[in-house]
Amino acid sequence: MALDGAGYSNSQFKMSFKPETTIGTAIVSSMNLLNIDAITFPTIAPTQVLDVRSGDGRTAKVADAYISEKHTIKEISFSGYADQTTLPILLQAILTSAVGSSPASYDVPFNYTPPELQIGASASTNTKTFTVAFISPEAGDDHSIVFKGCVLSSLSLSMDMGSESGRVTMSGTFQTASTPSYGQSAPTSMTAFSANNYFLTDMHTTRKVAGISNCVIASLTLNIENPRTFLGFNGSTAEPESIITAVPEININLDASIKYDDNTAGLSETFKNGTTVASELSNHGTWSSASTFGIKIDYGKITSLAMSENSAMFHDISIKSMAHTSGDILQIIA
């Protein structure tokens, strides 16, 4: 093979995803492009056993090597901007829930029970499995990788008034135990991400953090972890037979940086006493009438409290969302 003088920028690589209509079966038509600002190569992580075996000399032999990707966990991570086309789909993927009403929010109920995911079963919503494509810009157009049977296991939404006027950035990780398809052509007819973004300033009316109303907020991050476990094996490639969600729990945390003042000075006592606190951020004084973008946690426990120096002194606070005997542990409007 002759020398190839081509080179590529990381901005030329793309990532797209699409809900599957049959769980574990790839679908690459009309995929949704993600608005990524950085891409890393997917974590393939095949099983490798390269230990020395009995034989001549004190060396590991080529014939001793065992390498397999059967039933290994592949991870496809991304980071970029949360736009109004893709974020609603990603929220359904991570929370495994469709949009509700009054307001139009994605909710995690106190008795959260995610859907069953059986490989080969029909799927008709954005709450089950996805096909994810890592798209190469290489001129030969046959070096993309298609991952089937993917589930979103983590999603983080971050916003900071000191960065791009509080525009919301996102990062997350898809996982699969199915065997990817290498050397694929780039998907065609992909749906572009929206130019409409979300902002911290969308939540300008109700700003309650840790039970404190009218907080002055510098930054905010919502972290959602929904662990997935791939069980069973089927066929010569050992495809998983089912995917279990939220074991042992779906974990939701809110991190915020809020100004230290008369309103927030008592948070140390709240933290010490283990008081249950509510957080609500939206563009309306009544949650049922809120729209565009909003976060509501009714039952939270402060897990850490610190001070940081900004233009003034701020509290850095972390809150774990908890379940009660009714209601939701999270509601998010997007």
Short mmCIF file of C-alpha atoms in Angstrom, two decimals:
data_model
loop_
_atom_site.label_atom_id
_atom_site.label_comp_id
_atom_site.label_asym_id
_atom_site.label_seq_id
_atom_site.Cartn_x
_atom_site.Cartn_y
_atom_site.Cartn_z
CA MET A 1 0.00 0.00 0.00
CA ALA A 2 1.38 3.39 -1.03
CA LEU A 3 1.79 6.25 1.41
CA ASP A 4 -1.44 8.18 1.99
CA GLY A 5 -0.88 11.89 2.52
CA ALA A 6 -4.41 12.61 3.75
CA GLY A 7 -5.05 13.93 7.25
CA TYR A 8 -8.23 14.76 9.13
CA SER A 9 -9.33 17.16 11.82
CA ASN A 10 -11.25 15.79 14.81
CA SER A 11 -14.12 18.05 13.73
CA GLN A 12 -14.59 15.93 10.60
CA PHE A 13 -15.65 12.89 12.58
CA LYS A 14 -19.37 12.57 13.30
CA MET A 15 -21.64 10.60 15.58
CA SER A 16 -25.27 9.70 14.97
CA PHE A 17 -27.90 7.61 16.71
CA LYS A 18 -31.32 6.13 15.96
CA PRO A 19 -33.91 4.28 18.08
CA GLU A 20 -34.23 0.66 16.98
CA THR A 21 -37.54 -0.86 15.92
CA THR A 22 -36.29 -4.34 16.86
CA ILE A 23 -34.13 -4.44 20.00
CA GLY A 24 -30.59 -5.36 19.05
CA THR A 25 -31.05 -4.95 15.28
CA ALA A 26 -29.14 -2.10 13.65
CA ILE A 27 -31.01 0.62 11.78
CA VAL A 28 -28.95 3.28 9.99
CA SER A 29 -31.54 5.09 7.88
CA SER A 30 -32.30 8.73 8.77
CA MET A 31 -30.13 8.74 11.87
CA ASN A 32 -29.93 11.80 14.15
CA LEU A 33 -26.63 13.65 14.17
CA LEU A 34 -25.31 14.73 17.56
CA ASN A 35 -23.96 18.26 17.95
CA ILE A 36 -20.58 17.14 19.26
CA ASP A 37 -17.62 19.39 19.94
CA ALA A 38 -15.21 16.53 20.61
CA ILE A 39 -15.15 12.86 19.78
CA THR A 40 -13.09 10.06 21.20
CA PHE A 41 -12.61 6.64 19.69
CA PRO A 42 -15.15 4.17 21.12
CA THR A 43 -13.94 1.84 23.85
CA ILE A 44 -13.88 -1.58 22.20
CA ALA A 45 -12.06 -3.46 25.02
CA PRO A 46 -11.84 -7.01 23.64
CA THR A 47 -10.88 -9.80 26.01
CA GLN A 48 -7.13 -10.37 25.66
CA VAL A 49 -5.21 -13.22 27.26
CA LEU A 50 -1.52 -12.86 26.38
CA ASP A 51 -0.01 -14.86 29.23
CA VAL A 52 2.90 -17.17 28.66
CA ARG A 53 1.96 -20.83 28.37
CA SER A 54 3.97 -23.99 28.77
CA GLY A 55 6.45 -24.35 25.93
CA ASP A 56 10.00 -23.81 24.79
CA GLY A 57 11.78 -20.82 26.24
CA ARG A 58 10.57 -18.15 28.61
CA THR A 59 8.46 -16.19 26.14
CA ALA A 60 4.82 -15.78 25.30
CA LYS A 61 4.11 -17.27 21.89
CA VAL A 62 1.83 -15.84 19.20
CA ALA A 63 -0.11 -19.11 19.30
CA ASP A 64 -0.79 -18.58 23.02
CA ALA A 65 -2.73 -15.37 22.46
CA TYR A 66 -6.51 -15.37 22.90
CA ILE A 67 -8.51 -12.33 21.76
CA SER A 68 -12.31 -12.08 21.62
CA GLU A 69 -14.93 -9.35 21.73
CA LYS A 70 -17.80 -11.70 22.52
CA HIS A 71 -20.04 -10.19 25.22
CA THR A 72 -17.56 -7.44 26.06
CA ILE A 73 -18.89 -3.98 26.92
CA LYS A 74 -18.33 -1.34 24.25
CA GLU A 75 -18.73 2.32 25.17
CA ILE A 76 -19.34 5.24 22.83
CA SER A 77 -18.89 8.55 24.63
CA PHE A 78 -19.69 12.03 23.39
CA SER A 79 -19.74 15.68 24.43
CA GLY A 80 -21.28 18.70 22.77
CA TYR A 81 -24.26 21.03 22.91
CA ALA A 82 -27.79 20.15 24.02
CA ASP A 83 -30.06 21.16 21.15
CA GLN A 84 -33.84 21.04 20.92
CA THR A 85 -33.87 18.13 18.45
CA THR A 86 -31.61 15.62 20.16
CA LEU A 87 -31.88 16.39 23.90
CA PRO A 88 -35.54 15.26 24.20
CA ILE A 89 -34.57 11.94 22.57
CA LEU A 90 -31.56 11.52 24.86
CA LEU A 91 -33.70 12.23 27.94
CA GLN A 92 -36.14 9.52 26.89
CA ALA A 93 -33.20 7.17 26.35
CA ILE A 94 -31.60 7.75 29.77
CA LEU A 95 -34.84 7.99 31.81
CA THR A 96 -36.71 5.32 29.76
CA SER A 97 -39.86 7.46 29.93
CA ALA A 98 -41.95 9.30 27.37
CA VAL A 99 -43.00 12.93 27.74
CA GLY A 100 -45.81 13.70 30.19
CA SER A 101 -48.20 16.63 30.45
CA SER A 102 -48.81 19.63 32.74
CA PRO A 103 -46.00 20.34 32.12
CA ALA A 104 -44.56 18.46 29.14
CA SER A 105 -41.77 16.91 31.18
CA TYR A 106 -39.78 13.69 31.33
CA ASP A 107 -40.37 12.17 34.75
CA VAL A 108 -38.84 9.52 36.99
CA PRO A 109 -41.54 8.33 39.43
CA PHE A 110 -40.81 7.36 43.03
CA ASN A 111 -41.46 3.70 42.15
CA TYR A 112 -39.44 3.80 38.94
CA THR A 113 -39.60 0.52 37.03
CA PRO A 114 -37.85 0.65 33.64
CA PRO A 115 -39.09 -1.31 30.60
CA GLU A 116 -37.94 -4.84 29.92
CA LEU A 117 -35.36 -5.07 27.15
CA GLN A 118 -35.30 -8.44 25.42
CA ILE A 119 -33.12 -8.79 22.35
CA GLY A 120 -35.27 -9.41 19.28
CA ALA A 121 -38.42 -7.86 20.77
CA SER A 122 -40.23 -5.04 19.00
CA ALA A 123 -39.61 -1.45 20.05
CA SER A 124 -41.63 1.59 19.06
CA THR A 125 -40.33 4.39 21.31
CA ASN A 126 -37.16 6.27 22.21
CA THR A 127 -37.00 4.51 25.58
CA LYS A 128 -35.33 1.24 24.60
CA THR A 129 -32.27 0.52 22.42
CA PHE A 130 -30.42 2.55 19.81
CA THR A 131 -28.05 2.08 16.92
CA VAL A 132 -25.02 4.39 17.21
CA ALA A 133 -22.64 5.19 14.35
CA PHE A 134 -19.05 6.40 14.70
CA ILE A 135 -18.61 8.08 11.33
CA SER A 136 -15.20 8.32 9.71
CA PRO A 137 -14.35 11.09 7.22
CA GLU A 138 -11.88 8.86 5.41
CA ALA A 139 -12.22 9.27 1.65
CA GLY A 140 -12.78 5.56 1.03
CA ASP A 141 -16.06 5.85 2.99
CA ASP A 142 -15.78 2.35 4.43
CA HIS A 143 -14.25 2.90 7.86
CA SER A 144 -17.26 3.85 9.98
CA ILE A 145 -18.34 1.62 12.86
CA VAL A 146 -21.98 0.79 13.60
CA PHE A 147 -22.94 -0.30 17.12
CA LYS A 148 -26.30 -2.03 17.62
CA GLY A 149 -28.28 -2.72 20.79
CA CYS A 150 -26.98 0.41 22.54
CA VAL A 151 -28.43 1.91 25.71
CA LEU A 152 -27.60 5.31 27.20
CA SER A 153 -26.09 4.73 30.64
CA SER A 154 -25.07 8.28 31.59
CA LEU A 155 -26.02 11.82 30.66
CA SER A 156 -24.75 15.09 32.11
CA LEU A 157 -26.13 18.57 31.41
CA SER A 158 -23.95 21.54 32.40
CA MET A 159 -24.49 25.29 32.19
CA ASP A 160 -22.34 28.18 33.39
CA MET A 161 -23.15 31.88 33.13
CA GLY A 162 -19.46 32.58 32.68
CA SER A 163 -19.31 30.45 29.55
CA GLU A 164 -21.30 31.20 26.38
CA SER A 165 -24.05 33.00 28.30
CA GLY A 166 -25.07 29.81 30.07
CA ARG A 167 -25.56 27.64 26.98
CA VAL A 168 -26.20 24.03 28.00
CA THR A 169 -23.52 21.50 27.17
CA MET A 170 -23.97 17.77 27.44
CA SER A 171 -21.90 14.62 27.71
CA GLY A 172 -22.90 10.99 27.87
CA THR A 173 -22.05 7.37 27.19
CA PHE A 174 -23.82 4.70 25.19
CA GLN A 175 -23.08 1.05 26.03
CA THR A 176 -23.61 -2.22 24.21
CA ALA A 177 -22.51 -5.84 24.54
CA SER A 178 -23.44 -6.67 20.95
CA THR A 179 -20.83 -7.11 18.23
CA PRO A 180 -20.25 -3.94 16.20
CA SER A 181 -20.04 -3.82 12.41
CA TYR A 182 -16.68 -2.46 11.27
CA GLY A 183 -15.71 -1.10 7.86
CA GLN A 184 -19.14 0.37 7.18
CA SER A 185 -20.13 3.17 4.84
CA ALA A 186 -21.23 6.41 6.46
CA PRO A 187 -25.01 6.53 7.05
CA THR A 188 -26.89 8.67 4.56
CA SER A 189 -29.84 11.09 4.85
CA MET A 190 -29.00 11.92 8.44
CA THR A 191 -31.18 14.41 10.35
CA ALA A 192 -29.25 17.51 11.34
CA PHE A 193 -29.22 18.70 14.93
CA SER A 194 -31.16 21.86 15.73
CA ALA A 195 -29.66 25.34 15.82
CA ASN A 196 -31.93 26.02 18.81
CA ASN A 197 -30.14 25.44 22.11
CA TYR A 198 -31.00 25.48 25.80
CA PHE A 199 -29.67 28.04 28.29
CA LEU A 200 -29.43 28.46 32.03
CA THR A 201 -31.27 31.75 31.45
CA ASP A 202 -34.30 29.81 30.17
CA MET A 203 -34.98 29.12 33.86
CA HIS A 204 -35.33 32.78 34.80
CA THR A 205 -38.49 32.91 36.94
CA THR A 206 -38.31 30.15 39.55
CA ARG A 207 -34.78 29.62 40.89
CA LYS A 208 -34.92 27.41 43.96
CA VAL A 209 -31.89 25.34 44.93
CA ALA A 210 -31.77 23.19 48.09
CA GLY A 211 -34.99 24.74 49.35
CA ILE A 212 -33.68 28.31 48.92
CA SER A 213 -35.71 30.54 46.59
CA ASN A 214 -34.25 33.39 44.55
CA CYS A 215 -30.75 31.97 44.45
CA VAL A 216 -28.09 33.77 42.45
CA ILE A 217 -26.76 30.95 40.29
CA ALA A 218 -23.34 30.90 38.63
CA SER A 219 -23.45 27.36 37.28
CA LEU A 220 -25.53 24.20 37.37
CA THR A 221 -24.98 20.56 36.41
CA LEU A 222 -27.50 17.71 36.32
CA ASN A 223 -25.94 14.23 36.34
CA ILE A 224 -28.00 11.13 35.52
CA GLU A 225 -26.56 7.63 35.83
CA ASN A 226 -28.73 4.68 34.79
CA PRO A 227 -26.63 1.49 35.07
CA ARG A 228 -27.20 -1.27 32.52
CA THR A 229 -26.33 -4.95 32.74
CA PHE A 230 -26.21 -7.26 29.72
CA LEU A 231 -27.30 -10.83 30.46
CA GLY A 232 -27.25 -14.17 28.67
CA PHE A 233 -25.71 -15.13 25.34
CA ASN A 234 -27.10 -16.21 22.02
CA GLY A 235 -25.55 -17.38 18.76
CA SER A 236 -21.94 -17.77 17.72
CA THR A 237 -21.17 -14.14 18.51
CA ALA A 238 -22.68 -14.45 22.02
CA GLU A 239 -25.13 -11.58 21.60
CA PRO A 240 -26.82 -10.70 24.92
CA GLU A 241 -30.35 -11.97 25.47
CA SER A 242 -31.61 -9.20 27.74
CA ILE A 243 -30.59 -5.86 29.20
CA ILE A 244 -31.38 -5.00 32.82
CA THR A 245 -31.75 -1.33 33.74
CA ALA A 246 -31.21 0.66 36.95
CA VAL A 247 -29.58 -1.98 39.12
CA PRO A 248 -29.21 -1.13 41.92
CA GLU A 249 -30.75 2.32 41.24
CA ILE A 250 -31.07 5.22 38.87
CA ASN A 251 -28.80 7.88 40.35
CA ILE A 252 -29.62 11.59 39.87
CA ASN A 253 -27.51 14.42 41.28
CA LEU A 254 -27.69 18.20 40.99
CA ASP A 255 -24.55 20.31 41.45
CA ALA A 256 -24.82 24.08 41.71
CA SER A 257 -22.71 27.10 42.49
CA ILE A 258 -24.88 29.70 44.28
CA LYS A 259 -23.94 33.03 45.85
CA TYR A 260 -23.31 33.09 49.59
CA ASP A 261 -25.72 35.63 51.07
CA ASP A 262 -28.44 35.96 53.69
CA ASN A 263 -30.63 33.51 51.77
CA THR A 264 -28.03 30.75 51.54
CA ALA A 265 -25.91 31.26 54.68
CA GLY A 266 -27.97 28.69 56.62
CA LEU A 267 -27.22 25.80 54.24
CA SER A 268 -24.53 24.46 56.55
CA GLU A 269 -27.18 23.75 59.18
CA THR A 270 -29.43 22.19 56.55
CA PHE A 271 -26.55 19.94 55.51
CA LYS A 272 -25.70 19.03 59.10
CA ASN A 273 -29.32 18.15 59.95
CA GLY A 274 -29.87 16.07 56.82
CA THR A 275 -32.95 18.11 55.97
CA THR A 276 -34.85 17.11 52.83
CA VAL A 277 -34.68 19.95 50.31
CA ALA A 278 -36.48 20.76 47.06
CA SER A 279 -35.00 22.34 43.94
CA GLU A 280 -37.02 23.88 41.12
CA LEU A 281 -35.86 25.92 38.15
CA SER A 282 -38.16 27.08 35.36
CA ASN A 283 -39.55 30.00 33.39
CA HIS A 284 -42.83 30.14 35.35
CA GLY A 285 -43.93 30.59 38.93
CA THR A 286 -46.13 27.49 38.65
CA TRP A 287 -44.41 24.26 37.60
CA SER A 288 -47.41 22.90 35.67
CA SER A 289 -47.26 25.98 33.41
CA ALA A 290 -43.50 25.93 32.86
CA SER A 291 -42.07 25.37 29.38
CA THR A 292 -38.88 25.34 27.28
CA PHE A 293 -36.42 24.08 29.91
CA GLY A 294 -36.80 23.24 33.58
CA ILE A 295 -35.59 20.96 36.38
CA LYS A 296 -37.56 19.90 39.44
CA ILE A 297 -36.40 17.71 42.33
CA ASP A 298 -38.87 17.51 45.21
CA TYR A 299 -36.87 15.38 47.64
CA GLY A 300 -33.14 15.89 47.83
CA LYS A 301 -30.38 15.41 50.36
CA ILE A 302 -27.30 17.62 50.40
CA THR A 303 -24.25 15.39 49.96
CA SER A 304 -21.52 18.05 49.98
CA LEU A 305 -21.18 21.76 50.71
CA ALA A 306 -18.11 23.89 50.06
CA MET A 307 -17.11 27.49 49.40
CA SER A 308 -15.51 28.91 46.29
CA GLU A 309 -14.26 32.36 45.38
CA ASN A 310 -15.85 33.91 42.32
CA SER A 311 -16.54 37.61 41.89
CA ALA A 312 -18.05 37.05 45.33
CA MET A 313 -18.10 34.03 47.64
CA PHE A 314 -20.23 31.15 46.45
CA HIS A 315 -21.50 27.90 47.89
CA ASP A 316 -20.70 24.79 45.83
CA ILE A 317 -23.46 22.35 46.67
CA SER A 318 -24.28 18.79 45.60
CA ILE A 319 -27.75 17.27 46.03
CA LYS A 320 -28.80 13.67 45.58
CA SER A 321 -32.38 13.21 44.38
CA MET A 322 -34.35 10.75 46.52
CA ALA A 323 -37.70 8.95 46.27
CA HIS A 324 -40.63 9.52 48.61
CA THR A 325 -43.86 7.57 48.97
CA SER A 326 -45.36 9.33 45.96
CA GLY A 327 -44.47 11.85 43.26
CA ASP A 328 -41.30 11.93 41.18
CA ILE A 329 -37.61 11.95 41.96
CA LEU A 330 -36.98 14.06 38.86
CA GLN A 331 -38.95 16.08 36.35
CA ILE A 332 -37.16 17.78 33.47
CA ILE A 333 -38.66 19.92 30.72
CA ALA A 334 -36.89 20.02 27.37
#
